[in-house]
PDB file of C-alpha atoms and ligand atoms in Angstrom:
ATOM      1  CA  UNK A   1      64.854   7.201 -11.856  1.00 82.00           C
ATOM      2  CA  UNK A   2      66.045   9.443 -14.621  1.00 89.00           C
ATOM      3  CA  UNK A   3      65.161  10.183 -18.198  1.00 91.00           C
ATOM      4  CA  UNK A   4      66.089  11.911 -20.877  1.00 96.00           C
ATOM      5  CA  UNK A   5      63.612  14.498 -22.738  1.00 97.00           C
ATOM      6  CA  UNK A   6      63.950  16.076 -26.147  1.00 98.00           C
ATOM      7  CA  UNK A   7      62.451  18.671 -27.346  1.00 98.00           C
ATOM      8  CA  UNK A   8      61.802  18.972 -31.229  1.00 98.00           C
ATOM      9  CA  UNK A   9      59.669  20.738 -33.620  1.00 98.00           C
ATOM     10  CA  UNK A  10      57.748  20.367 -36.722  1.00 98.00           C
ATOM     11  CA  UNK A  11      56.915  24.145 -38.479  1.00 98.00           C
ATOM     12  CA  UNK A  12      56.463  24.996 -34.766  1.00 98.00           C
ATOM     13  CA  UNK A  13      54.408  21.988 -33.457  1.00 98.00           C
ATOM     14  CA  UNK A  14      56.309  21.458 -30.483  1.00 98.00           C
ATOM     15  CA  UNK A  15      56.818  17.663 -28.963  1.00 98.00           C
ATOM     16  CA  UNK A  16      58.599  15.891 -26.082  1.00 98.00           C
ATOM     17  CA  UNK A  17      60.519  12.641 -27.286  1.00 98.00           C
ATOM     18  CA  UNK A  18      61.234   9.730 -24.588  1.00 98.00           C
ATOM     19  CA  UNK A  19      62.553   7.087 -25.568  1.00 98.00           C
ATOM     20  CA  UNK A  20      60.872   4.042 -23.766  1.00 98.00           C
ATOM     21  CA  UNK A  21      62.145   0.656 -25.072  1.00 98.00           C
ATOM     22  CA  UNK A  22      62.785  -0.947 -21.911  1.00 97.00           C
ATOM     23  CA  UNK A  23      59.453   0.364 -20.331  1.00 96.00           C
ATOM     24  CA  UNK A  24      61.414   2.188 -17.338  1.00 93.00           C
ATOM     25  CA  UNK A  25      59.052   5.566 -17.751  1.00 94.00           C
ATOM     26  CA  UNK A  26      55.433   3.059 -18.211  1.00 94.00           C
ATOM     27  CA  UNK A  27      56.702   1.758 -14.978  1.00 92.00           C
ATOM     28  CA  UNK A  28      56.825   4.869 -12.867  1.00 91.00           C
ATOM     29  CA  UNK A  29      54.233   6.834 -14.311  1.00 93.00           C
ATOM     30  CA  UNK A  30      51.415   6.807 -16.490  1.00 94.00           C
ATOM     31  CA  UNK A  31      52.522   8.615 -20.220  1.00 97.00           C
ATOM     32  CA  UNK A  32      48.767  10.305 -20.375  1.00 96.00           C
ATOM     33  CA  UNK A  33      50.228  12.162 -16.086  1.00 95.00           C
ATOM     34  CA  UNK A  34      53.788  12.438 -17.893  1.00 95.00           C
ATOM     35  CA  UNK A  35      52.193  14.341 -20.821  1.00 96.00           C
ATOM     36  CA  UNK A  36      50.513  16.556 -18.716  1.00 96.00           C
ATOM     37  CA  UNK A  37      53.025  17.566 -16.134  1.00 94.00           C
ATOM     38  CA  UNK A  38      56.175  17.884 -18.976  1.00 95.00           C
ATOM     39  CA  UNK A  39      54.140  19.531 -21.688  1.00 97.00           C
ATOM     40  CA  UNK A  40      52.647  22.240 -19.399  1.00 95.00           C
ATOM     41  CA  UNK A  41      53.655  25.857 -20.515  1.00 96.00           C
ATOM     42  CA  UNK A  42      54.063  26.989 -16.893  1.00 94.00           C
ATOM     43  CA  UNK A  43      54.646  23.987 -14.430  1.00 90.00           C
ATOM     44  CA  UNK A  44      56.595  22.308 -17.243  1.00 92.00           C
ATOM     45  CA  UNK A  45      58.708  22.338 -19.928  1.00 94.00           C
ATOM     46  CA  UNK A  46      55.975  23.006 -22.513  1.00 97.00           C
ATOM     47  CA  UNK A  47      54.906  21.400 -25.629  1.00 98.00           C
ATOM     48  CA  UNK A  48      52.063  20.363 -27.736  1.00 98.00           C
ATOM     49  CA  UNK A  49      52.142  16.800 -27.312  1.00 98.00           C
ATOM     50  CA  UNK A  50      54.752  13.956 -25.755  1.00 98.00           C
ATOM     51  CA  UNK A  51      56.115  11.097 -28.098  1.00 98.00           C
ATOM     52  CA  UNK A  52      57.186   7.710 -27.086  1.00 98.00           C
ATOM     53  CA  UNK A  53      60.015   5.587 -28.476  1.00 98.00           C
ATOM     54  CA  UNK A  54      58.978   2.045 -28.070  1.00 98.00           C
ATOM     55  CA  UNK A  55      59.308  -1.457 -29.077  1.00 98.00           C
ATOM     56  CA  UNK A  56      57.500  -3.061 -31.959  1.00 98.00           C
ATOM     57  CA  UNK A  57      57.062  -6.908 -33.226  1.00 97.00           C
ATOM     58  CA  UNK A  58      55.975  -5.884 -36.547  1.00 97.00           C
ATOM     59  CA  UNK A  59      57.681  -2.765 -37.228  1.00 98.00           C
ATOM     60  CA  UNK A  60      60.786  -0.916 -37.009  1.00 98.00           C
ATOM     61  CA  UNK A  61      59.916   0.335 -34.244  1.00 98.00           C
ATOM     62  CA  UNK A  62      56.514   1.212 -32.036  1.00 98.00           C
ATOM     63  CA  UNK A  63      55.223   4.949 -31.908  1.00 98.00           C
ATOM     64  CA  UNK A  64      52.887   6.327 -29.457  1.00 98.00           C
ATOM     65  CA  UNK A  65      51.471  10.049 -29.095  1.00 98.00           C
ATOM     66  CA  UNK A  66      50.271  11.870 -26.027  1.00 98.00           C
ATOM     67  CA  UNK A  67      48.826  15.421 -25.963  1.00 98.00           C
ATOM     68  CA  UNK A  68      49.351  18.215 -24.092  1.00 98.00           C
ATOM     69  CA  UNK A  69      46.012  17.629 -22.031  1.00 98.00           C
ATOM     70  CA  UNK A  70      47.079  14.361 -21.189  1.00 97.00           C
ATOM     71  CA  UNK A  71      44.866  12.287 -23.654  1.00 98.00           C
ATOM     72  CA  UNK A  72      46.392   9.503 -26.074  1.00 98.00           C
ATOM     73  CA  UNK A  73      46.104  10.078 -29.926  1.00 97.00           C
ATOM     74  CA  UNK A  74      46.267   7.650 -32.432  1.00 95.00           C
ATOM     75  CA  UNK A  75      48.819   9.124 -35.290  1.00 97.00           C
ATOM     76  CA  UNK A  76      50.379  12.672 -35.181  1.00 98.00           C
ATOM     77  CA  UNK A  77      52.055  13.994 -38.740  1.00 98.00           C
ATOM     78  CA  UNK A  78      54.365  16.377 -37.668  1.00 98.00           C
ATOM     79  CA  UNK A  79      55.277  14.052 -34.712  1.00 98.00           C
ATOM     80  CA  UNK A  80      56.300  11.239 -36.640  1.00 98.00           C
ATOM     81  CA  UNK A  81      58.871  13.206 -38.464  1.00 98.00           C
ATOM     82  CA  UNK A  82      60.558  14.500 -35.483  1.00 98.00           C
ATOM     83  CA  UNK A  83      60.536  10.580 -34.318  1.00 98.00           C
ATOM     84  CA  UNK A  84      62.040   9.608 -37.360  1.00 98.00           C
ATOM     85  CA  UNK A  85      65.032  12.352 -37.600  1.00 97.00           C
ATOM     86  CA  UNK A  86      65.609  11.560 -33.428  1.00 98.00           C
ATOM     87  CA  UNK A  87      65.948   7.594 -33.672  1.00 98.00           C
ATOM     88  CA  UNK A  88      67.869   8.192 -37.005  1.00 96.00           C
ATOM     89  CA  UNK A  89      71.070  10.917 -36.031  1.00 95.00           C
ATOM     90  CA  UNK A  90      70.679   9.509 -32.405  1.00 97.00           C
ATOM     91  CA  UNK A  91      71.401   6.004 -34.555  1.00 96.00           C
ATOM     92  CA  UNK A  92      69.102   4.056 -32.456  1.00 98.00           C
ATOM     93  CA  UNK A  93      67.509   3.351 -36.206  1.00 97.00           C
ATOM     94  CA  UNK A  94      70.145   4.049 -38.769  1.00 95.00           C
ATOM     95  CA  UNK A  95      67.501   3.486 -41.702  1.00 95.00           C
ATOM     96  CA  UNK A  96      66.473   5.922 -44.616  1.00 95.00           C
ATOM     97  CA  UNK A  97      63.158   3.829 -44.968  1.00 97.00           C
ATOM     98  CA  UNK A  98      61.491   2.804 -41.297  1.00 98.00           C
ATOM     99  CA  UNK A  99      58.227   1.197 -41.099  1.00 98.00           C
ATOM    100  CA  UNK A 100      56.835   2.405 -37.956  1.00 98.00           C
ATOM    101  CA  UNK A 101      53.913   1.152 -35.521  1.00 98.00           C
ATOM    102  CA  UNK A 102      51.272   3.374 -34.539  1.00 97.00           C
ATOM    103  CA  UNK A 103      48.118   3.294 -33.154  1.00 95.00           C
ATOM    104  CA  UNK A 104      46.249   3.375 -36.342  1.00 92.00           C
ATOM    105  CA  UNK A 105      48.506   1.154 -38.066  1.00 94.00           C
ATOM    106  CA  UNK A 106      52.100   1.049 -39.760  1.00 96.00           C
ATOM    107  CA  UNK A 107      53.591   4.239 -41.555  1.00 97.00           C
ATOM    108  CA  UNK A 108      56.820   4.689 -43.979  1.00 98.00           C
ATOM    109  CA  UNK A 109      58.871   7.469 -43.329  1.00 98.00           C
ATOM    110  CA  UNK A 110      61.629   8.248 -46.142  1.00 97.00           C
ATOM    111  CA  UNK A 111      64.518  10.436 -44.735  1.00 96.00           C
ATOM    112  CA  UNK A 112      65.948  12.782 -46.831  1.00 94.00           C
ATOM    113  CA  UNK A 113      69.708  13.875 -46.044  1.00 89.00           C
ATOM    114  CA  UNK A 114      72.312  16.960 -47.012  1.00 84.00           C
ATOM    115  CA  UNK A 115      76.030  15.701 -47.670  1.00 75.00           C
ATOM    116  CA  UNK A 116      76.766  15.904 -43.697  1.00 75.00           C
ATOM    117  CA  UNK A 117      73.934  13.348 -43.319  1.00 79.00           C
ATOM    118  CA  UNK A 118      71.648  15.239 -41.393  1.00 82.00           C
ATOM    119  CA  UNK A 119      67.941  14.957 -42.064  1.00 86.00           C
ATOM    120  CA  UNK A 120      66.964  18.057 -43.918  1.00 89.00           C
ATOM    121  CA  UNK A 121      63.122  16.506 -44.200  1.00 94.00           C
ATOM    122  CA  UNK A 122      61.004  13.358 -43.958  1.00 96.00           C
ATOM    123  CA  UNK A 123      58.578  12.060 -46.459  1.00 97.00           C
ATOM    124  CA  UNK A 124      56.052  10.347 -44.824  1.00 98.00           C
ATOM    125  CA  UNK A 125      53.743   7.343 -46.040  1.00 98.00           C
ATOM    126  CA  UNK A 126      50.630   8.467 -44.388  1.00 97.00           C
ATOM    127  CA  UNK A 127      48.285   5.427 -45.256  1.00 97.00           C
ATOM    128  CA  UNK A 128      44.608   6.064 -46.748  1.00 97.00           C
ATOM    129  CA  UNK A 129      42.604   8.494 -45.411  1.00 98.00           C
ATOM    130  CA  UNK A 130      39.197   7.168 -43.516  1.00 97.00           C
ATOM    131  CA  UNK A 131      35.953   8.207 -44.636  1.00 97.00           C
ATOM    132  CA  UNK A 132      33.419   5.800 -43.571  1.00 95.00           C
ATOM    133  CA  UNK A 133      31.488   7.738 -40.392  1.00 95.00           C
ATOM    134  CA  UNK A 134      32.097   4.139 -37.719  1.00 95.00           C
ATOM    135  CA  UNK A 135      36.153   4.936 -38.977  1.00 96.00           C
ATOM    136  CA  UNK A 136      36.082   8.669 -37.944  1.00 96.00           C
ATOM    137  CA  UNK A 137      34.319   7.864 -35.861  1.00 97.00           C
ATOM    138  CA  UNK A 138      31.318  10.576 -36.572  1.00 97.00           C
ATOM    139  CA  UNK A 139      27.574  10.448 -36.009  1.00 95.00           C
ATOM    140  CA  UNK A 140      26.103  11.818 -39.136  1.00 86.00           C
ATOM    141  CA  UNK A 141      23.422  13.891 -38.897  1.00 74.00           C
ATOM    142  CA  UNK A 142      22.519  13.785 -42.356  1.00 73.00           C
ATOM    143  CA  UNK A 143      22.405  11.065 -45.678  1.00 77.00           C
ATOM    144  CA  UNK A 144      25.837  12.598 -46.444  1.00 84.00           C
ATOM    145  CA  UNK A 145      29.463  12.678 -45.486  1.00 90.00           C
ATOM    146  CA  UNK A 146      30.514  15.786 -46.911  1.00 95.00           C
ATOM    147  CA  UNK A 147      29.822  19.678 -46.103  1.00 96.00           C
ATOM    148  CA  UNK A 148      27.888  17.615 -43.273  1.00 96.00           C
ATOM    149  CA  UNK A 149      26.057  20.458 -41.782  1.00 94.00           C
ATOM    150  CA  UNK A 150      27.041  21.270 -38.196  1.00 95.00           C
ATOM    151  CA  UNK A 151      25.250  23.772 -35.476  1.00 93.00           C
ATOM    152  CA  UNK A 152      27.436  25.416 -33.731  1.00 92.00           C
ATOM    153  CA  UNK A 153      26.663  28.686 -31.827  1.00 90.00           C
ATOM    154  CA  UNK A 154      24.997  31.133 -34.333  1.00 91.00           C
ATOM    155  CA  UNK A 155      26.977  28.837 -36.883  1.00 92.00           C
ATOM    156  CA  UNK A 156      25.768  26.606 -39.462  1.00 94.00           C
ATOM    157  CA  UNK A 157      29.235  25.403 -40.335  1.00 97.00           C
ATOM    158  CA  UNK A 158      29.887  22.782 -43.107  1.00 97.00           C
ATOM    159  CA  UNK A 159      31.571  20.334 -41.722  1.00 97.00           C
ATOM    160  CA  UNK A 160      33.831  17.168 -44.169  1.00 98.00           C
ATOM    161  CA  UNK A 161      35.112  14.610 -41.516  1.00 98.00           C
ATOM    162  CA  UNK A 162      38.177  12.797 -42.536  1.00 98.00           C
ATOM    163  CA  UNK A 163      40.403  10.643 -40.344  1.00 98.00           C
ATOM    164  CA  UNK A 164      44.285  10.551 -40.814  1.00 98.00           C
ATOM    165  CA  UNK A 165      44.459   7.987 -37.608  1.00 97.00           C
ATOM    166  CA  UNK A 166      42.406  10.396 -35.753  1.00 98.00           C
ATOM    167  CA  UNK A 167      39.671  12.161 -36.275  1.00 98.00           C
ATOM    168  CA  UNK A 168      39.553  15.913 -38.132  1.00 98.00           C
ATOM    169  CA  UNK A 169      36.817  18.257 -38.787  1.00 98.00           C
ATOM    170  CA  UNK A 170      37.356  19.996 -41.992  1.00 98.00           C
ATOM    171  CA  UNK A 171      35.520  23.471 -42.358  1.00 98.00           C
ATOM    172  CA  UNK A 172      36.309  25.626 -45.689  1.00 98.00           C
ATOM    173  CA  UNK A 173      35.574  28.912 -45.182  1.00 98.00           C
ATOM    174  CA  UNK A 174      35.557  32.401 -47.406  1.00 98.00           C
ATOM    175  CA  UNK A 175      38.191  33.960 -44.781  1.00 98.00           C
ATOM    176  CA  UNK A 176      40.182  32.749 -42.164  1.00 98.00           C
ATOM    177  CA  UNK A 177      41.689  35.717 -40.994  1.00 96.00           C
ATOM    178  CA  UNK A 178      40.356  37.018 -37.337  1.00 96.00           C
ATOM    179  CA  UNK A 179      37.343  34.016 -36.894  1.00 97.00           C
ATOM    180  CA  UNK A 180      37.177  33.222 -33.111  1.00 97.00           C
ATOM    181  CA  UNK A 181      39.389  30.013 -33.172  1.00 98.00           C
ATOM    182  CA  UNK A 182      39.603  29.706 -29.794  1.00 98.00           C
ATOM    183  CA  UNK A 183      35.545  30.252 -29.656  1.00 97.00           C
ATOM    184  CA  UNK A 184      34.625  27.857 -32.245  1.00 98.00           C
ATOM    185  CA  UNK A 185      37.526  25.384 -31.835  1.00 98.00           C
ATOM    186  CA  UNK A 186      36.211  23.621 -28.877  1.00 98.00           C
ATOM    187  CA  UNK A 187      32.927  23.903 -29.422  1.00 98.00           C
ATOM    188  CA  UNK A 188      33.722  21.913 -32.695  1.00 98.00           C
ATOM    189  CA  UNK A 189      35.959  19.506 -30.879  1.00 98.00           C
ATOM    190  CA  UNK A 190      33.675  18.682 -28.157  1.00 98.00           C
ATOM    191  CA  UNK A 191      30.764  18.428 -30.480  1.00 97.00           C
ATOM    192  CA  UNK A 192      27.936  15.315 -30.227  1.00 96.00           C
ATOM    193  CA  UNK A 193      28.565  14.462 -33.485  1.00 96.00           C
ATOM    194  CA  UNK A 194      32.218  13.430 -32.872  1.00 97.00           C
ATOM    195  CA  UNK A 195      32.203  10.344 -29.796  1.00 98.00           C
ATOM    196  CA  UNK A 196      35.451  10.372 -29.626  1.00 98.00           C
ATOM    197  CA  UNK A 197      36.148  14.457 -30.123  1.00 98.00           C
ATOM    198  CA  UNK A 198      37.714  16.326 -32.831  1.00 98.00           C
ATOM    199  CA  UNK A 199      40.235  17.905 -34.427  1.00 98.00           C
ATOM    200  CA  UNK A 200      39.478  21.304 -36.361  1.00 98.00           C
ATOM    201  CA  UNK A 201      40.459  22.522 -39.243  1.00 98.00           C
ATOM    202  CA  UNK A 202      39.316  25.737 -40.867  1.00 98.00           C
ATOM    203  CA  UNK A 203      40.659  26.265 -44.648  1.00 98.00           C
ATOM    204  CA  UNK A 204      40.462  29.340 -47.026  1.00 98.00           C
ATOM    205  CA  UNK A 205      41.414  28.390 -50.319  1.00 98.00           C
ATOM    206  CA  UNK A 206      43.750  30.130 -52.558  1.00 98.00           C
ATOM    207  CA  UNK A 207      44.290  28.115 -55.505  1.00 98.00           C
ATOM    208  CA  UNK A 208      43.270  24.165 -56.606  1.00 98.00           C
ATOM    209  CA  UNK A 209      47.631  24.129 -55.325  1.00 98.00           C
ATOM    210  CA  UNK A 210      47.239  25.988 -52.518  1.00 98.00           C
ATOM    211  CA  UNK A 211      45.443  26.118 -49.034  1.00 98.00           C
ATOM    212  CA  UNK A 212      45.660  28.339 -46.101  1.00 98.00           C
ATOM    213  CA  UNK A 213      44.630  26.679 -42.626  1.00 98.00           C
ATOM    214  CA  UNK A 214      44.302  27.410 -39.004  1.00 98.00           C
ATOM    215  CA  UNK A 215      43.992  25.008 -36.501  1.00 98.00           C
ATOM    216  CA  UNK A 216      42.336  23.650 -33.123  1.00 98.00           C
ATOM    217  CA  UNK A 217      43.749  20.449 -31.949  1.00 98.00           C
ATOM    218  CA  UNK A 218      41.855  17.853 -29.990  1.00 98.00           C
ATOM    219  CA  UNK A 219      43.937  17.909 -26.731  1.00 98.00           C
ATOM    220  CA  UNK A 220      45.953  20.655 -27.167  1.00 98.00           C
ATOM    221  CA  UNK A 221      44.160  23.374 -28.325  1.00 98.00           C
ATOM    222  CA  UNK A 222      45.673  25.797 -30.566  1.00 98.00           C
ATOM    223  CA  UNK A 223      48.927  24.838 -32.603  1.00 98.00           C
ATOM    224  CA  UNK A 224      51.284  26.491 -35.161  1.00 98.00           C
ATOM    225  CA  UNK A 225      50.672  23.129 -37.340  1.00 98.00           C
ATOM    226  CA  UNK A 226      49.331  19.972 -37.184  1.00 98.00           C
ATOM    227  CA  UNK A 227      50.228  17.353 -39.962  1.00 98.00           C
ATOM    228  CA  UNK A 228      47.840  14.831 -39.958  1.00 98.00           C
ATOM    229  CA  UNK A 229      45.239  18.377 -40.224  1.00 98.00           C
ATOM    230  CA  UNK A 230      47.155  19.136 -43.289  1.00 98.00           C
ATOM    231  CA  UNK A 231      46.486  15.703 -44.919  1.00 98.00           C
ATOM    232  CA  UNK A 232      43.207  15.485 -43.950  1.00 98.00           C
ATOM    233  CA  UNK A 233      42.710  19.201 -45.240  1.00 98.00           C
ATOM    234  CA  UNK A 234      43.973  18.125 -48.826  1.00 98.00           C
ATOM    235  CA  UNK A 235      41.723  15.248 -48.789  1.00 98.00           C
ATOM    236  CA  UNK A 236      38.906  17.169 -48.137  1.00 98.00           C
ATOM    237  CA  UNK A 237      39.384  19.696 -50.896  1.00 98.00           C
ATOM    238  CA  UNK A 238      39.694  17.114 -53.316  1.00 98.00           C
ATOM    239  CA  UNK A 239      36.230  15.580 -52.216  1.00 98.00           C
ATOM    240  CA  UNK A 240      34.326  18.391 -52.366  1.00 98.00           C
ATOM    241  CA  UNK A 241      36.042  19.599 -55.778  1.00 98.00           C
ATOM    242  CA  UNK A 242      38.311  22.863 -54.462  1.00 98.00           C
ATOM    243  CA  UNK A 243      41.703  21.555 -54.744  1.00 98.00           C
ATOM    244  CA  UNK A 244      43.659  19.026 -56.724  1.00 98.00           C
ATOM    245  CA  UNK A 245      45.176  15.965 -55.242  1.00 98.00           C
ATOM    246  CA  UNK A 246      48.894  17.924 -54.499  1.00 98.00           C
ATOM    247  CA  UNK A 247      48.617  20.941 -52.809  1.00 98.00           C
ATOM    248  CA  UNK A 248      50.580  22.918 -50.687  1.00 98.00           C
ATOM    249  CA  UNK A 249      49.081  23.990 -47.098  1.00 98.00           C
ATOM    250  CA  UNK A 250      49.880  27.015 -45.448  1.00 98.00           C
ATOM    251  CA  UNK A 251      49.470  26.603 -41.758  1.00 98.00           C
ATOM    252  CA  UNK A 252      50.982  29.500 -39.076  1.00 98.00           C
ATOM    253  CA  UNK A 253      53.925  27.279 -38.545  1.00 98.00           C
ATOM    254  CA  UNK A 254      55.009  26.649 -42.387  1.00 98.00           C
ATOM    255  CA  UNK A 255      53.868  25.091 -45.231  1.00 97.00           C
ATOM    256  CA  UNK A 256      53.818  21.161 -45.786  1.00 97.00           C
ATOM    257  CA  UNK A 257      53.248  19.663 -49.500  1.00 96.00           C
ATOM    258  CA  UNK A 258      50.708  16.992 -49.307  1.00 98.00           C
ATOM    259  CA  UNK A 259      49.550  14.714 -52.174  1.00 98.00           C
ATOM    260  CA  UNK A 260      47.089  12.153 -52.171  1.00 98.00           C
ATOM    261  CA  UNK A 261      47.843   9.784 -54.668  1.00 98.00           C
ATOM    262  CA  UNK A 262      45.202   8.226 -56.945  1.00 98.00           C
ATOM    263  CA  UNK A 263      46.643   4.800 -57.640  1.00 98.00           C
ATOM    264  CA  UNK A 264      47.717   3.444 -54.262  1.00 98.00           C
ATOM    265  CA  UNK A 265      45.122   5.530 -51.872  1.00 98.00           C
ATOM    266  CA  UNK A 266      47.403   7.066 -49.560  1.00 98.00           C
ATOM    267  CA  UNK A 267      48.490  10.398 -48.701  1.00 98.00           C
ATOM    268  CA  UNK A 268      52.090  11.199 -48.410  1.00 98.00           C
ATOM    269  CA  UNK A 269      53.258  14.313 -47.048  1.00 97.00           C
ATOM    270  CA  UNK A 270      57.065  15.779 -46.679  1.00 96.00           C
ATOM    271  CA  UNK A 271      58.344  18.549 -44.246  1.00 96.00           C
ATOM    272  CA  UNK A 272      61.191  19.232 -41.549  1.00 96.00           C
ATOM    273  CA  UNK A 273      61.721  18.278 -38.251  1.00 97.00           C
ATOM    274  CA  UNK A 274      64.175  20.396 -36.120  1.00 97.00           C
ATOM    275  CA  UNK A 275      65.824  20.096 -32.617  1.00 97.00           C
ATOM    276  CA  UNK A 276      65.426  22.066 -30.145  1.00 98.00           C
ATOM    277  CA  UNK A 277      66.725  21.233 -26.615  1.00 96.00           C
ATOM    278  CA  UNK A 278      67.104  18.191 -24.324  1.00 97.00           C
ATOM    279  CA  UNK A 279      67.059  17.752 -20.489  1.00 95.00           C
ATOM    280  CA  UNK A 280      67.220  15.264 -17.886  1.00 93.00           C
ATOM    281  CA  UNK A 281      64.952  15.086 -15.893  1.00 89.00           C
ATOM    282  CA  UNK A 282      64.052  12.423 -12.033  1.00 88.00           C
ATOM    283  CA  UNK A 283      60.704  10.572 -12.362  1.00 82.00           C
ATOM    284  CA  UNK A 284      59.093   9.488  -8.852  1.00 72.00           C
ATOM    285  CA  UNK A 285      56.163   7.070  -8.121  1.00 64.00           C
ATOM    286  CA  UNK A 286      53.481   9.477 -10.410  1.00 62.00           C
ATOM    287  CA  UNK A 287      55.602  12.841 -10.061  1.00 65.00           C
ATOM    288  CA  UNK A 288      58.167  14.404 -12.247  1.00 65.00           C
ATOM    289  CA  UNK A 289      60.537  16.684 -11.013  1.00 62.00           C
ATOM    290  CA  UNK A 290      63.847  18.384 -12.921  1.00 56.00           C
ATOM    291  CA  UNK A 291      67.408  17.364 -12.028  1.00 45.00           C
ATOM    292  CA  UNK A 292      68.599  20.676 -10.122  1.00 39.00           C
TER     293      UNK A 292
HETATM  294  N1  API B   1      45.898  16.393 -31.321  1.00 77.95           N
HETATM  295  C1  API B   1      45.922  15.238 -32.214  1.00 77.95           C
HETATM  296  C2  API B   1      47.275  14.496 -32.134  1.00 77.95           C
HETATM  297  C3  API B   1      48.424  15.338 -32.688  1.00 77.95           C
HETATM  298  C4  API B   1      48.279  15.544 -34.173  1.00 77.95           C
HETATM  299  C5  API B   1      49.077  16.699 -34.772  1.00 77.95           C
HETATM  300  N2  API B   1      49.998  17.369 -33.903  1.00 77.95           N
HETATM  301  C6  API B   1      49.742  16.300 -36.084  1.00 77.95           C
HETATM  302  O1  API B   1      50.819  16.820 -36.416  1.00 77.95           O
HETATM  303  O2  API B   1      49.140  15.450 -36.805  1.00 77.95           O
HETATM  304  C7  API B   1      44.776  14.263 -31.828  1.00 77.95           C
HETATM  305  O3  API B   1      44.349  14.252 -30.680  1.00 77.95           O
HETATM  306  O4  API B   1      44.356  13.507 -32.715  1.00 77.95           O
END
């Protein structure tokens, strides 16, 4: 059995796109073993996470996001961008407004196009953040929810948990620059306090309109970007007073203008999605291999 992969970015966060309507990948091998084996840097093709195309009875179409370490996720931001420019300009969804299903519920994605009518971003309807601790979900060690203190290490770090669909740990630090990310980002991720992990998020803030972040993904470590970090970043600064409720967030990737808006709840969020490359490759009983 064959398939086709894509691979697409979003300011560097690098995906795998499948598209599995008629359920010919599910039925040959798991997508948490597919994740793993395609998105490996060395064994694979390499990427941060691996998207799914799929079916939906209450939406446009159904959504589904797999990291890198082979673990489901339930909403990626700069994935659901590059799903929205592929099933556009591949015309499988030739829609400037789709209503997609995810795991944590339905998002709007508004396509923006240049006179050739190619995507040149995507607007995205994020939903309302989550901030109740069962939602997160977070243990919380204290009679708060924000600047939660966290031990980490030698750390005290002061920790605002927000979920965008999945879970983040928002730490706002003086500096940014040169802290042991790949020390402290697991450590963070993995921590009690989070049941279900973590993703990490450590912000220096430059202005109420501006944010610089770094980031540790839950499942994929690392990453030039993540945009569901970004939202939940924005949302955080505006809890705990150090940013307004537009802001632009600098992550090592690119920058993504988020805004939560005060009248409906939800956070919207625009950036670009960009191609990359695409490949067939033969799927076997559990085992991927690439079409010689
Ligand atoms: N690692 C994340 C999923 C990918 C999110 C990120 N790539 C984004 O753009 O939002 C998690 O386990 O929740």
């Amino acid at each position: 059995m064959e398939i086709t992969l894509t691979k697409m970015h979003g300011l560097g966060n690098d995906f795998l796109l499948a598209d599995d309507r008629k359920g010919f990948v599910a039925a040959n091998i798991s997508y948490g073993e597919l994740a793993a084996q395609v998105c490996d840097r060395h064994f694979g093709i390499g990427a941060d996470g691996l998207i799914l195309i799929l079916p939906s009875t209450s939406c446009d179409l159904g959504f589904a996001i797999w990291n890198s370490d082979g673990s489901e996720a339930g909403m990626c931001g700069n994935g659901i961008r590059c799903f929205a420019r592929y099933v556009y300009e591949k015309n499988i969804l030739r829609q400037k407004i789709m209503t997609i299903e995810t795991a944590s519920g339905p998002v709007i994605c508004l396509l923006e196009n240049d006179g050739e009518d190619l995507v040149t971003g995507v607007r995205v309807d994020m939903g309302p953040p989550r901030l109740l601790p069962e939602e997160i979900p977070f243990i919380c060690p204290a009679d708060k929810t924000i600047e939660v203190p966290l031990k980490v290490l030698d750390q005290a770090f002061q920790v605002t948990p927000v979920s965008m669909g999945n879970p983040h740990a928002v730490i706002f630090l003086d500096k940014i620059e040169g802290i042991p990310l790949e020390v402290w980002g697991p450590l963070v991720e993995k921590h009690p306090a989070f049941p279900e992990k973590t993703n990490v998020e450590f912000v220096e803030v430059l202005s109420k309109e501006k944010m610089r972040v770094r980031v540790w993904e839950r499942g994929a470590g690392v990453t030039l970007a993540c945009g569901t970090g970004a939202c939940a970043v924005l949302v955080a600064g505006v809890l705990t007073g150090r940013s307004g409720r537009r802001a632009e967030i600098l992550l090592p990737g690119g920058s993504l203008a988020v805004e939560w808006d005060e009248r409906s709840g939800h956070v919207y969020k625009r950036g670009p999605a960009e191609w990359v490359f695409e490949t067939r490759m033969k799927i076997k009983a559990g085992h991927c291999g690439f079409l010689r």
